[in-house]
Coordinates of C-alpha atoms and ligand atoms in Angstrom, one line a residue:
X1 CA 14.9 -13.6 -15.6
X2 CA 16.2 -9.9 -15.6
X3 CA 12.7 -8.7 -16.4
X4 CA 10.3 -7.2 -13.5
X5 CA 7.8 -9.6 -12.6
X6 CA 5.1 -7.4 -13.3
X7 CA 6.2 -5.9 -16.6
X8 CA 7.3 -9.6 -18.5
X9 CA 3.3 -10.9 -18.1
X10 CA 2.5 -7.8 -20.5
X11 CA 1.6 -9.2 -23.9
X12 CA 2.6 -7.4 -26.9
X13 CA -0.6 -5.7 -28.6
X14 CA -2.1 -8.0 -31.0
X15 CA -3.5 -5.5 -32.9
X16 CA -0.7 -4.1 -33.5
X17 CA 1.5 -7.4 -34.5
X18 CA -1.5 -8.0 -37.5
X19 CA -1.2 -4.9 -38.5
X20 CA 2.3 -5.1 -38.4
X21 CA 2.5 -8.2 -40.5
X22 CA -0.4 -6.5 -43.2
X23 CA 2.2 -3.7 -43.3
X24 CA 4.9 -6.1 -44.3
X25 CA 3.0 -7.3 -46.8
X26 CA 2.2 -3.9 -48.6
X27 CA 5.6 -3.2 -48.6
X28 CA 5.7 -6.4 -50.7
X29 CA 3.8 -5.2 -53.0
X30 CA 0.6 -7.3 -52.5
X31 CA -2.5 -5.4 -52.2
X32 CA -4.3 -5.6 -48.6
X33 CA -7.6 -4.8 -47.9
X34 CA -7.0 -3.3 -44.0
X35 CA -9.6 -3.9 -41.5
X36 CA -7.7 -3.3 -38.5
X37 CA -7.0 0.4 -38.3
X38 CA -8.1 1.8 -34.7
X39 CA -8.0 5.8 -36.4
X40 CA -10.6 7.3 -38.2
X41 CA -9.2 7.7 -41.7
X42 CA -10.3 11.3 -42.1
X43 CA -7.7 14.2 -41.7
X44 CA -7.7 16.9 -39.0
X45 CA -9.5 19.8 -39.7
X46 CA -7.3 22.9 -41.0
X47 CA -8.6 25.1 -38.0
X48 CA -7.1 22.8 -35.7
X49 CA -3.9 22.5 -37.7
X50 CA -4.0 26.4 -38.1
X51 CA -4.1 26.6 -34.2
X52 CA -1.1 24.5 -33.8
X53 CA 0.8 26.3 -36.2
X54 CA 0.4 29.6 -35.0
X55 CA 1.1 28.3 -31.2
X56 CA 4.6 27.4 -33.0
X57 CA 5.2 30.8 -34.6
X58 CA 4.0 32.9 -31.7
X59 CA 7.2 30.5 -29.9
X60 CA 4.2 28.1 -27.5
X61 CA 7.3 25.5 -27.5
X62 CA 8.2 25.5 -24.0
X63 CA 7.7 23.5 -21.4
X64 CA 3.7 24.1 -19.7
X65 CA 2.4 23.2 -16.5
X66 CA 2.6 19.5 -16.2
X67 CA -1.0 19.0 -15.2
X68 CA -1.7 20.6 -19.0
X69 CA -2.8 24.7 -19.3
X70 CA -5.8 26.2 -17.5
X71 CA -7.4 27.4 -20.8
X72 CA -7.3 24.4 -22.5
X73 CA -8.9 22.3 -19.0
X74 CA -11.4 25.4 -18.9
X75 CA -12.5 24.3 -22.5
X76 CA -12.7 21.4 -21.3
X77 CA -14.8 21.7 -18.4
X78 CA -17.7 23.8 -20.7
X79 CA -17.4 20.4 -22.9
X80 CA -18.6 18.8 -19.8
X81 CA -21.1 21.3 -18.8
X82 CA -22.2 21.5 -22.4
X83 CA -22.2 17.6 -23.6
X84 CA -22.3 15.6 -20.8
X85 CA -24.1 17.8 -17.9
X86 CA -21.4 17.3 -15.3
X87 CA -20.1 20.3 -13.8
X88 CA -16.2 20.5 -13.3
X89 CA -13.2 22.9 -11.8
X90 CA -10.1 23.4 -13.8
X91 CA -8.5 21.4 -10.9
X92 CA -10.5 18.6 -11.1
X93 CA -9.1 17.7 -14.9
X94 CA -6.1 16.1 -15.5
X95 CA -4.3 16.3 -19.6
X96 CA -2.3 13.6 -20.9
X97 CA -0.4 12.6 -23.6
X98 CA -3.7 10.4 -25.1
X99 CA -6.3 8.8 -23.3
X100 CA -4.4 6.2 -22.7
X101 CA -2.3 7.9 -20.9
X102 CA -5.0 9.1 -18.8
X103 CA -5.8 5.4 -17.7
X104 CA -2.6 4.3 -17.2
X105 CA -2.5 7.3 -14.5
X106 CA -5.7 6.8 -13.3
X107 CA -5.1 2.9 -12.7
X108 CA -1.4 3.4 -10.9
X109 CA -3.2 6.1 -8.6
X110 CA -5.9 3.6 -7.5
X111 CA -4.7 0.3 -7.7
X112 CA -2.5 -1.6 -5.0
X113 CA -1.1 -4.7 -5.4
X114 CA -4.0 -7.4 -4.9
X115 CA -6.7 -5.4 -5.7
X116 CA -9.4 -6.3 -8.3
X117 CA -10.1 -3.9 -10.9
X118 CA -13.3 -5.5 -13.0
X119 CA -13.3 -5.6 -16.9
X120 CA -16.2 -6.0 -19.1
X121 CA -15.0 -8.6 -22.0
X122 CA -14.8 -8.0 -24.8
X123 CA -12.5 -5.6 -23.9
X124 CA -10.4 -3.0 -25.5
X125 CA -7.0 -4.9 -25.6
X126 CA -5.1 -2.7 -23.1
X127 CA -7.4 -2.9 -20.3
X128 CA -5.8 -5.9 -18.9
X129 CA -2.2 -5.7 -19.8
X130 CA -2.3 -1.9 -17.5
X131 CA -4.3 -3.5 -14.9
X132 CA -1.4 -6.4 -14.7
X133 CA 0.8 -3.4 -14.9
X134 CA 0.0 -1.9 -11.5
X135 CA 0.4 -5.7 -10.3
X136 CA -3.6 -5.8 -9.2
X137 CA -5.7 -8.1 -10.2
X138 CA -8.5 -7.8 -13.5
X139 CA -11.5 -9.7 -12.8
X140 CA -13.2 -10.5 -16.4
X141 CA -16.9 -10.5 -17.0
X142 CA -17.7 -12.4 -20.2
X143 CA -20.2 -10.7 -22.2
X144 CA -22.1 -11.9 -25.5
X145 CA -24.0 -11.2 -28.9
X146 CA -27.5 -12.2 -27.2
X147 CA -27.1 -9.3 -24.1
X148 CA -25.8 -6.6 -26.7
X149 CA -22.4 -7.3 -25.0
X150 CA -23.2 -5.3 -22.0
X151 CA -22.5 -6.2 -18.0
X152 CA -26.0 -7.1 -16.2
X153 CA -26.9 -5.9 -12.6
X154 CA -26.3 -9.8 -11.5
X155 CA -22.7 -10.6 -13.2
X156 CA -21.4 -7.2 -11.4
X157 CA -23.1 -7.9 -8.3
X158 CA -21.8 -11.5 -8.1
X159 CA -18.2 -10.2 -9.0
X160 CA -17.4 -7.7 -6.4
X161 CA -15.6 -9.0 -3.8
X162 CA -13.8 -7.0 -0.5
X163 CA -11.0 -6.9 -2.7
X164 CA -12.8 -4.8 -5.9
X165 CA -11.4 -1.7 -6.5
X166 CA -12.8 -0.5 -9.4
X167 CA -14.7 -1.5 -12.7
X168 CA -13.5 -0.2 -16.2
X169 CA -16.4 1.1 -18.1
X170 CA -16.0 2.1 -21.8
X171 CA -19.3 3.1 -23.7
X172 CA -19.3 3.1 -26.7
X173 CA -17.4 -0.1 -26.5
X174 CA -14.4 -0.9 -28.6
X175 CA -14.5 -3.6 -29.9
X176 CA -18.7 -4.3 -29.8
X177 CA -19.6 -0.7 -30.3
X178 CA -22.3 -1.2 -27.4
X179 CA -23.7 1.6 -25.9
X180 CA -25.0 1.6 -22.6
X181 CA -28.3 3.3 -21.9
X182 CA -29.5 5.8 -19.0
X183 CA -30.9 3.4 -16.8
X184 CA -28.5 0.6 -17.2
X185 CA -25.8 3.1 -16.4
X186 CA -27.8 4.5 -13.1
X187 CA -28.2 0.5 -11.8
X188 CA -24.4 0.1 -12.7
X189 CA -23.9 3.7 -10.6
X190 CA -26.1 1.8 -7.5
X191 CA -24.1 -1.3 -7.2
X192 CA -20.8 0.7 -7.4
X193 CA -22.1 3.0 -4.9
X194 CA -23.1 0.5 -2.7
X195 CA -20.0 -1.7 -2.6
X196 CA -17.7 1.7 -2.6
X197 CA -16.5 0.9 -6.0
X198 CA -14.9 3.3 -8.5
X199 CA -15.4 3.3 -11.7
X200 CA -12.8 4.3 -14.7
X201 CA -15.5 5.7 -17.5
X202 CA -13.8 5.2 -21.0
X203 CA -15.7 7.7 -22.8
X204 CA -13.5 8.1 -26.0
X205 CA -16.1 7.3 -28.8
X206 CA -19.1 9.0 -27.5
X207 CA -19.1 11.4 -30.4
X208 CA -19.3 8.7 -32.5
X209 CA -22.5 7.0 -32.3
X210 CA -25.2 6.4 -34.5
X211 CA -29.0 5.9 -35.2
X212 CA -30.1 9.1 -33.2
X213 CA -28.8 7.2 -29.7
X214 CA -27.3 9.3 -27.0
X215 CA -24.4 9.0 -24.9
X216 CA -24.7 9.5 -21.0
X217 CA -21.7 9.8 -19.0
X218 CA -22.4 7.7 -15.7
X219 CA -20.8 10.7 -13.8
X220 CA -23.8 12.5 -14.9
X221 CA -25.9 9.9 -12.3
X222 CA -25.8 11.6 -9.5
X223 CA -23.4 13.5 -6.7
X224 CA -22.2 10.0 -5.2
X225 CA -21.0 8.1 -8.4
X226 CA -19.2 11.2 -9.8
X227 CA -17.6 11.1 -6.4
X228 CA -16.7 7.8 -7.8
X229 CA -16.0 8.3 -11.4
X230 CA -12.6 9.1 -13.0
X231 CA -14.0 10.3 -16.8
X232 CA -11.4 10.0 -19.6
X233 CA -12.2 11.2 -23.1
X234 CA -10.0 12.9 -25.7
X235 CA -9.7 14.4 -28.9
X236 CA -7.8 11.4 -30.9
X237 CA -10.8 9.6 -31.8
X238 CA -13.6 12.3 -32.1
X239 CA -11.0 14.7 -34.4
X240 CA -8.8 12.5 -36.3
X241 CA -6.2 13.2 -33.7
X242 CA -4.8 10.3 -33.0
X243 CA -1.3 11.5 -33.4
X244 CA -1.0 14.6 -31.2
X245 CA -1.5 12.5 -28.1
X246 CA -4.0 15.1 -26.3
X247 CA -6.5 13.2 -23.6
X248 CA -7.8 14.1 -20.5
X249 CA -9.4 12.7 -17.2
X250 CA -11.9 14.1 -15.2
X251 CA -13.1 13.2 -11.8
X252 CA -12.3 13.5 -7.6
X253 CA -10.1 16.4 -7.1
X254 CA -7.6 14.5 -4.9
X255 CA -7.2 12.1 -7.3
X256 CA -6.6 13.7 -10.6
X257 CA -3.9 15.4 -8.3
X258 CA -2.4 12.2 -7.9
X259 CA -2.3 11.3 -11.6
X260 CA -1.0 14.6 -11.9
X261 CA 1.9 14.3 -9.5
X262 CA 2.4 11.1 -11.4
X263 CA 2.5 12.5 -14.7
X264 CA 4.4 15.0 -13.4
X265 CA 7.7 12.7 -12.6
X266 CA 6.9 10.8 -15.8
X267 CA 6.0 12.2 -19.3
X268 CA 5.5 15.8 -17.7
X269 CA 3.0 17.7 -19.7
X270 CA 1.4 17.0 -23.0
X271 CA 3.3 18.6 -26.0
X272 CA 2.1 22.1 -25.9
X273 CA 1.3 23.6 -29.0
X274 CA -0.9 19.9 -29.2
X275 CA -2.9 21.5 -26.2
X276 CA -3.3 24.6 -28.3
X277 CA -5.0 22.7 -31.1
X278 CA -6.9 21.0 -28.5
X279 CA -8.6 23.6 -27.4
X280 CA -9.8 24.6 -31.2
X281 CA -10.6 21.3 -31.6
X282 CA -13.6 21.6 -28.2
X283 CA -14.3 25.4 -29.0
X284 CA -15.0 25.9 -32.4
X285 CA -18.3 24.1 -33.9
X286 CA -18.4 20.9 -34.3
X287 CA -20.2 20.4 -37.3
X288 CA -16.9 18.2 -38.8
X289 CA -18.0 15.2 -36.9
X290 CA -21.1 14.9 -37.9
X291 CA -20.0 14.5 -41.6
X292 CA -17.7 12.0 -40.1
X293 CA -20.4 9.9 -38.4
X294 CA -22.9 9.9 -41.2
X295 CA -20.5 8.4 -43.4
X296 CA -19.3 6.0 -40.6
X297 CA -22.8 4.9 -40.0
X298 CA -23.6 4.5 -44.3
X299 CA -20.2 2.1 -44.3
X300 CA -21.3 0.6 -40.9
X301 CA -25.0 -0.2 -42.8
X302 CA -23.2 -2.0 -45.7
X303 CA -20.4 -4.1 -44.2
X304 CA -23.0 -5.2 -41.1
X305 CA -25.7 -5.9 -44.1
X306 CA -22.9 -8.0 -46.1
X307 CA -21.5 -9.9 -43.3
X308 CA -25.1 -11.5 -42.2
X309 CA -25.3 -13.1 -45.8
X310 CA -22.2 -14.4 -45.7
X311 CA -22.3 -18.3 -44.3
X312 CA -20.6 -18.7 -41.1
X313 CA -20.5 -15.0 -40.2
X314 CA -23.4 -13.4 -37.9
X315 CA -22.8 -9.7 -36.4
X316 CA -25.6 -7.6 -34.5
X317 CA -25.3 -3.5 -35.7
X318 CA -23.0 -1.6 -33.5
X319 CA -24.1 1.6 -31.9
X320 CA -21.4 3.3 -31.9
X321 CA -17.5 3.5 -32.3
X322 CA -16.8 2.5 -35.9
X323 CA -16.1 -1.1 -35.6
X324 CA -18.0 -4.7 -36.2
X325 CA -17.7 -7.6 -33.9
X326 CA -18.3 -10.6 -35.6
X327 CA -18.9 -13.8 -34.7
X328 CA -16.6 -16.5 -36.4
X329 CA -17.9 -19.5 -33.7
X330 CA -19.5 -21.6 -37.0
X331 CA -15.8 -21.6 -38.8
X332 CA -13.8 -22.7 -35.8
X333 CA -12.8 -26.8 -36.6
X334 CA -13.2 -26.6 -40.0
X335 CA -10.8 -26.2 -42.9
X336 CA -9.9 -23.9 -45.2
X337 CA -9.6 -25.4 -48.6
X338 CA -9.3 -28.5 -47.2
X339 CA -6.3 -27.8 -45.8
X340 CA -5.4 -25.5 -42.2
X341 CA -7.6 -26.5 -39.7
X342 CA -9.0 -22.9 -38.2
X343 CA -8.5 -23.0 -34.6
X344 CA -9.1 -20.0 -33.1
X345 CA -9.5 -16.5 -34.3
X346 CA -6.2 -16.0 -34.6
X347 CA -5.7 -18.9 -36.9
X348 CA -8.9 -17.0 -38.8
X349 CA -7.0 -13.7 -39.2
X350 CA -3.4 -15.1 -40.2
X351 CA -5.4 -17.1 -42.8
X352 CA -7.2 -14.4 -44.1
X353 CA -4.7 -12.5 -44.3
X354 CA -2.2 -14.7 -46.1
X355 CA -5.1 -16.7 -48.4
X356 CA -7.7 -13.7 -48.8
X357 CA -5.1 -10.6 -48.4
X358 CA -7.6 -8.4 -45.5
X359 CA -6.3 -7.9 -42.4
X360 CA -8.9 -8.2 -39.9
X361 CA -8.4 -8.2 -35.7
X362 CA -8.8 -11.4 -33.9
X363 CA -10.9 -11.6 -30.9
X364 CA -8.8 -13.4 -28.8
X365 CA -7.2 -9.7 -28.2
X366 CA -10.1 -8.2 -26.5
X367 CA -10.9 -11.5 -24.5
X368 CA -13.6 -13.1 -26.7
X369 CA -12.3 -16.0 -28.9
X370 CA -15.0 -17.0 -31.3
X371 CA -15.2 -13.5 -32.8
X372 CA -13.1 -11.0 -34.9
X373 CA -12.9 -7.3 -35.1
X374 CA -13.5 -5.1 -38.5
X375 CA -12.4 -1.3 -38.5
X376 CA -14.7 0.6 -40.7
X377 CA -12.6 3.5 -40.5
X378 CA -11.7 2.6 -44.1
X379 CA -13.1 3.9 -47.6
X380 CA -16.3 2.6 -49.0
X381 CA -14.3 1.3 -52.3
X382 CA -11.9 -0.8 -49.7
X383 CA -14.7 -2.0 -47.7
X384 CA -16.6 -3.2 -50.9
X385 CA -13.2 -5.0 -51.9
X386 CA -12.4 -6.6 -49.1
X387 CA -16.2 -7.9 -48.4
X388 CA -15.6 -9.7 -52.0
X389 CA -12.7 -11.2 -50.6
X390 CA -14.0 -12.4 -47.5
X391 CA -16.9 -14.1 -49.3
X392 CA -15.2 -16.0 -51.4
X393 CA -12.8 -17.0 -48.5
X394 CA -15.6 -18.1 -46.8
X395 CA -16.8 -20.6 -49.8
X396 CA -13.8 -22.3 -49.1
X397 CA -14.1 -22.9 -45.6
X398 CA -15.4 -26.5 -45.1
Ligands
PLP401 C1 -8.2 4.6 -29.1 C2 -8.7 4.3 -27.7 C3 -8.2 5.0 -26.6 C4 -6.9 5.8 -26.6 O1 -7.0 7.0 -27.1 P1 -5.7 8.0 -27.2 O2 -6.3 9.3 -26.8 O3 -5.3 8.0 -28.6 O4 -4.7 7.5 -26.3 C5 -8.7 4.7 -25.3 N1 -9.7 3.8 -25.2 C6 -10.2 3.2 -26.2 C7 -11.3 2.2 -26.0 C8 -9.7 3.4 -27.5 O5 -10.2 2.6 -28.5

């Protein structure tokens, strides 16, 4: 084998492979209903694509400090002060190319070989596959439907070991879209704090969240767990920004200047006229995302309403993020038409896709088999489509 050790146990993303194979098919011709987009399917706003266009004429094309600019980290430390109530230096923030970027960093800075980083399943797919990565060890918590999905007290106490180095929070939660409120985060804060844990806070979707329920950042806890807390947020899911790969991580000064040294022998910085439109993106209001969210939550109310009166499908009603988590576990064993046996929740979504034409996410790619994942970030019109579809699949499931 030719391949690092470490680098040929990384799994391909599922999510993307489904999506691959739904694309295939539209190029076919055939008409798919997609479930499995991770993007909001709204466009940026002209101010932001006004910012990066003047960056371009006024010649911002140049290399810029790898670590990212100071005005755009000073933006983004009055987002903190503003949103979050955690106060942060311009030194203490870190900007990547994405906020995946960001954990990737954060995770090679911490993480020897051997160590246990611990994962709350279901969890966002490439959680486990960077942690394997850095050649430590993930340590999975199983979560379910009846606890919201969310980590208890016990299970993280019972988990840490002398080997933990850190546990990967991500609230709102892709794929369950569980939120995690004040006080769970503070006795989350006191274990960590106790057993000198870090913590990697995932805090991509917390503009998007519905039903009048509010984000806390568990930096905001207290002076000892934001010694402890790496932030990472970003402006791909909160702006329709996916593609100009602008996130960012917050946290102890010496170690963002690890991620940054890094970064710096790696991607260097972020592309810079992207920083530029970052920095409209936090500064200017912000009144563009609250259209998005209220008609996220209207498509959320529908599908999760639809899905509990179809036979065989249960979902609770996510708090945030903009997908559903559904529970397939009544399916598994049976048949489809009397014919393939569903397995698994792969099995599920290749035979939706292929019988019903909607491309869907299985759970086995965030760690929880007996479910599947549905993006919402899709029209109402495809959403009502693609609900007909999945009913009538479901009559033939025996
Ligand atoms: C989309 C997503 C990210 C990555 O965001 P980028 O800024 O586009 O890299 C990180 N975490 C979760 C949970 C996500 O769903």
């Amino acid at each position: 084998m030719f391949l690092s050790k470490r680098i040929s146990q990384i799994r391909p993303s599922v999510t993307l492979a489904i999506t691959a194979k739904a694309k295939a098919m539209v190029s076919k011709g055939i008409d798919v209903i997609g479930f499995g987009g991770g993007e909001p399917d709204f466009d940026t706003a002209d101010h932001i694509k006004e910012a990066a266009k003047r960056a371009l004429d006024e010649g911002f094309t140049k290399y810029t400090p790898s670590s990212g600019i100071k005005e755009l980290k000073e933006a983004i430390c009055k987002k903190f002060i503003r949103e979050n109530n955690i106060e942060y230096l311009p030194e203490d923030i870190l900007i990547s190319c994405g906020a995946k970027h960001s954990i990737f960093n954060a995770l090679l800075a911490l993480c020897d070989e051997d160590d246990e980083v611990i994962l709350i399943s279901p969890f966002w797919v490439s959680y486990p596959e960077m942690v394997k990565a850095t050649g430590a060890k993930a340590v999975i918590l199983e979560t379910n439907q009846e606890n919201g999905f969310k980590l208890t007290p016990i299970q993280l106490r019972r988990a840490i070991t002398t080997k933990t180095k850190l546990l990967i929070l991500n609230s709102p939660s892709n794929p369950t879209g569980s939120v995690y409120k004040k006080d769970e985060l503070m006795e989350i804060a006191n274990i960590l704090i106790e057993g000198d844990i870090f913590c990697l806070s995932d805090e991509i979707y917390e503009k998007i969240i519905y039903d009048g329920i509010q984000h806390f950042s568990i930096a905001s806890m207290g002076e000892e767990i934001k010694r402890r807390t790496i932030v990472v947020n970003g402006v791909s899911k909160a702006y329709s920004m996916t593609g100009w790969r602008i996130g960012y991580a917050a946290g102890p000064r010496e170690i963002i200047q690890a991620m940054g040294n890094l970064q710096s022998h790696s991607t260097s910085n972020p592309t810079s006229f992207c920083q530029i439109a970052a920095i409209a993106a936090l500064s200017s209001p912000q009144e563009q995302i609250e259209r998005m969210v209220v008609e996220f939550q209207g498509r959320r109310d529908y599908m999760v309403d639809r899905l509990n009166k179809i036979e065989g499908i249960s979902c609770v009603k996510p708090e945030g993020a903009f997908y559903i988590f559904a529970d397939i576990s009544k399916t598994l064993g049976k048949r489809y038409k009397n014919r393939m046996v569903i397995k698994d929740s792969l099995s599920f979504a290749e035979l939706l896709l292929s019988e019903a034409r909607v491309a869907v996410i299985p759970g086995e790619a965030f760690g929880a088999e007996a479910y599947i994942r549905f993006s919402y970030a899709t029209s109402m019109k495809n959403i009502v489509r693609g609900l007909n579809r999945i009913e009538e699949f479901m009559h033939s499931i025996l």
